[in-house]
mmCIF file of C-alpha atoms in Angstrom:
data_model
loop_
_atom_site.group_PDB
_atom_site.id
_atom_site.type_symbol
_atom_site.label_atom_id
_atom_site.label_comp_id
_atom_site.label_asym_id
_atom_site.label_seq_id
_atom_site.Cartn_x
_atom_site.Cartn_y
_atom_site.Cartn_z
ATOM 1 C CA UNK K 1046 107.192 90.958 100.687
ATOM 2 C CA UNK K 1047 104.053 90.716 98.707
ATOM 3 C CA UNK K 1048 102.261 93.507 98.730
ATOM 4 C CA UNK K 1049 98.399 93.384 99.325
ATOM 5 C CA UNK K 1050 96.108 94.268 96.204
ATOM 6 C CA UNK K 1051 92.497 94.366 98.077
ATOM 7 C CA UNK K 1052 92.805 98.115 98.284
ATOM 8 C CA UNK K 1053 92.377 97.819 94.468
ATOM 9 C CA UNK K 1054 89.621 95.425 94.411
ATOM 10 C CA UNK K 1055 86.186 95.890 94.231
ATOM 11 C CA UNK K 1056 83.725 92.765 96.417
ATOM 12 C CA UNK K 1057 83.975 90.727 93.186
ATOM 13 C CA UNK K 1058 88.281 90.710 92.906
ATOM 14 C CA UNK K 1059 88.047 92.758 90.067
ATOM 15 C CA UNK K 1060 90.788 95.239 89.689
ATOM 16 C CA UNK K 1061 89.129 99.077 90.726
ATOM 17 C CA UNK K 1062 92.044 101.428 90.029
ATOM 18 C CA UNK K 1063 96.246 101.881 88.947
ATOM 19 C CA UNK K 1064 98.024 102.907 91.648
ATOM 20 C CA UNK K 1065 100.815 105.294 91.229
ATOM 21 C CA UNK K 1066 104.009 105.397 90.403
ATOM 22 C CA UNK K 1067 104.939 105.870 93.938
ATOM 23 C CA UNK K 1068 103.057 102.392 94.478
ATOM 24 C CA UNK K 1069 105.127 100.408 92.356
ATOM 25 C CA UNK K 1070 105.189 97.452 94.675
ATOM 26 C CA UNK K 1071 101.616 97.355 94.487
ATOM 27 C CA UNK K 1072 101.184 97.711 90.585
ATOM 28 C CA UNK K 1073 103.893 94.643 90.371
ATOM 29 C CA UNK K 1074 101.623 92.549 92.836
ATOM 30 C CA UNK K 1075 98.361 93.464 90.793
ATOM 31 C CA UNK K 1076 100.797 92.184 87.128
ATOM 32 C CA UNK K 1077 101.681 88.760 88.702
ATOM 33 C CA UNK K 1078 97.591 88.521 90.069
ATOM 34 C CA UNK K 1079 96.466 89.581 86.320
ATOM 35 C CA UNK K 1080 98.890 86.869 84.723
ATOM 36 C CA UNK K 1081 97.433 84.188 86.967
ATOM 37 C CA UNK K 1082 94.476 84.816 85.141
ATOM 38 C CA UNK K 1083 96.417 83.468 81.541
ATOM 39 C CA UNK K 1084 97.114 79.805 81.292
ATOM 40 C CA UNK K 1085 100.726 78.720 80.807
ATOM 41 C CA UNK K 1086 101.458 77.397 77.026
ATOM 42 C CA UNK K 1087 98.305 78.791 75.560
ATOM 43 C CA UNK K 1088 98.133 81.557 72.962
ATOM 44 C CA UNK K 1089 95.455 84.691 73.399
ATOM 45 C CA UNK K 1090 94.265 86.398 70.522
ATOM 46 C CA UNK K 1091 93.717 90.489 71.066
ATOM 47 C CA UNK K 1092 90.635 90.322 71.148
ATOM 48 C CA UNK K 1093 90.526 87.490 74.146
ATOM 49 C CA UNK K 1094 93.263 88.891 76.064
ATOM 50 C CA UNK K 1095 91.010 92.558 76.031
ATOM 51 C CA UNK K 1096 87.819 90.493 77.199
ATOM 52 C CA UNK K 1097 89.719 88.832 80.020
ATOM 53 C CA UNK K 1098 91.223 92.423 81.180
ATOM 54 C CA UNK K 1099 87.633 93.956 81.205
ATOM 55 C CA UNK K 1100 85.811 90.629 82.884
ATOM 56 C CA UNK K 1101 88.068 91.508 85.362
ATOM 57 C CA UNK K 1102 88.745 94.833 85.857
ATOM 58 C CA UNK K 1103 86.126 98.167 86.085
ATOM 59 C CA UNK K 1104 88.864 100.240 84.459
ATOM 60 C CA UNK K 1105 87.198 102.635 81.797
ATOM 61 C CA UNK K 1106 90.164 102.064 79.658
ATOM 62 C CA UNK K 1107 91.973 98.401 80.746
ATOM 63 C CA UNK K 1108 94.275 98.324 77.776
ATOM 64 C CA UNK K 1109 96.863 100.253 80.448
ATOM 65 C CA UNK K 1110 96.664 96.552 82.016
ATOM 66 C CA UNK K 1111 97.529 94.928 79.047
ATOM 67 C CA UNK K 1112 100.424 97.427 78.151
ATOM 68 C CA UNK K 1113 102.086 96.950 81.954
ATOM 69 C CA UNK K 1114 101.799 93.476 81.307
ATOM 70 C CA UNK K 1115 103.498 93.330 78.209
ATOM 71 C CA UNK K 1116 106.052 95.827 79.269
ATOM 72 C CA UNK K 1117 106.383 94.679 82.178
ATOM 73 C CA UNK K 1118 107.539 91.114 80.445
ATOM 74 C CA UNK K 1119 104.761 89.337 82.343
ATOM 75 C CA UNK K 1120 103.049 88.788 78.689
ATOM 76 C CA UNK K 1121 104.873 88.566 75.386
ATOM 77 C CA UNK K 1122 103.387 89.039 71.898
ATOM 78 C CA UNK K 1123 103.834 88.023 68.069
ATOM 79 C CA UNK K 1124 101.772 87.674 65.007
ATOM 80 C CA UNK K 1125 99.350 89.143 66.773
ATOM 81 C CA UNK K 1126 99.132 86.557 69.810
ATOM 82 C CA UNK K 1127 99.998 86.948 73.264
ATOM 83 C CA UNK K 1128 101.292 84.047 76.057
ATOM 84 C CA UNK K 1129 102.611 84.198 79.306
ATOM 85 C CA UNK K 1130 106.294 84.846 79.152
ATOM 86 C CA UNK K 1131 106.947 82.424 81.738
ATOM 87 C CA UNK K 1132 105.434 79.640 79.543
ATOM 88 C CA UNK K 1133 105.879 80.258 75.864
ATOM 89 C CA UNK K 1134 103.560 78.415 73.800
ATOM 90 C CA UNK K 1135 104.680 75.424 71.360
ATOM 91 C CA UNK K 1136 103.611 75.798 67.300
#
């Protein structure tokens, strides 16, 4: 069951709020929302991935984002990039 994320948007979809730990169905449903927001085969630079976590989030800090993502294996990393896990970039 996919669990409903609106509670944690604000009128423009962007993400308001973490929930807690206790909420962990609904931090997994905001991950796989956030990596539909990264293109499949492309690579992200830091600097892009942090722009797209703030255009669409009002966190104060949205790096937590981008550390659940990449813990949570929906992004990967190297040399400084990040992909998609699902879709690991060629070159």
């Amino acid at each position: 069951m996919t669990k409903s994320i609106a509670a944690f948007q604000d009128e423009h979809g962007r993400i308001t709020g973490w929930p807690s730990d206790r909420r962990r169905a609904h931090q997994l449903a905001i991950l796989d929302h956030l990596t539909g927001l990264f293109e499949p085969g492309r690579r992200y630079s830091e600097d892009e991935v942090s722009a797209l976590l703030h255009d669409h989030s009002t966190l104060e800090d949205p790096s937590v984002l981008l550390t659940e993502l990449v813990d949570g294996d929906y992004l990967a990393t190297g040399g400084g990039d990040y992909w998609r896990a699902d879709a690991r970039p060629n070159g």
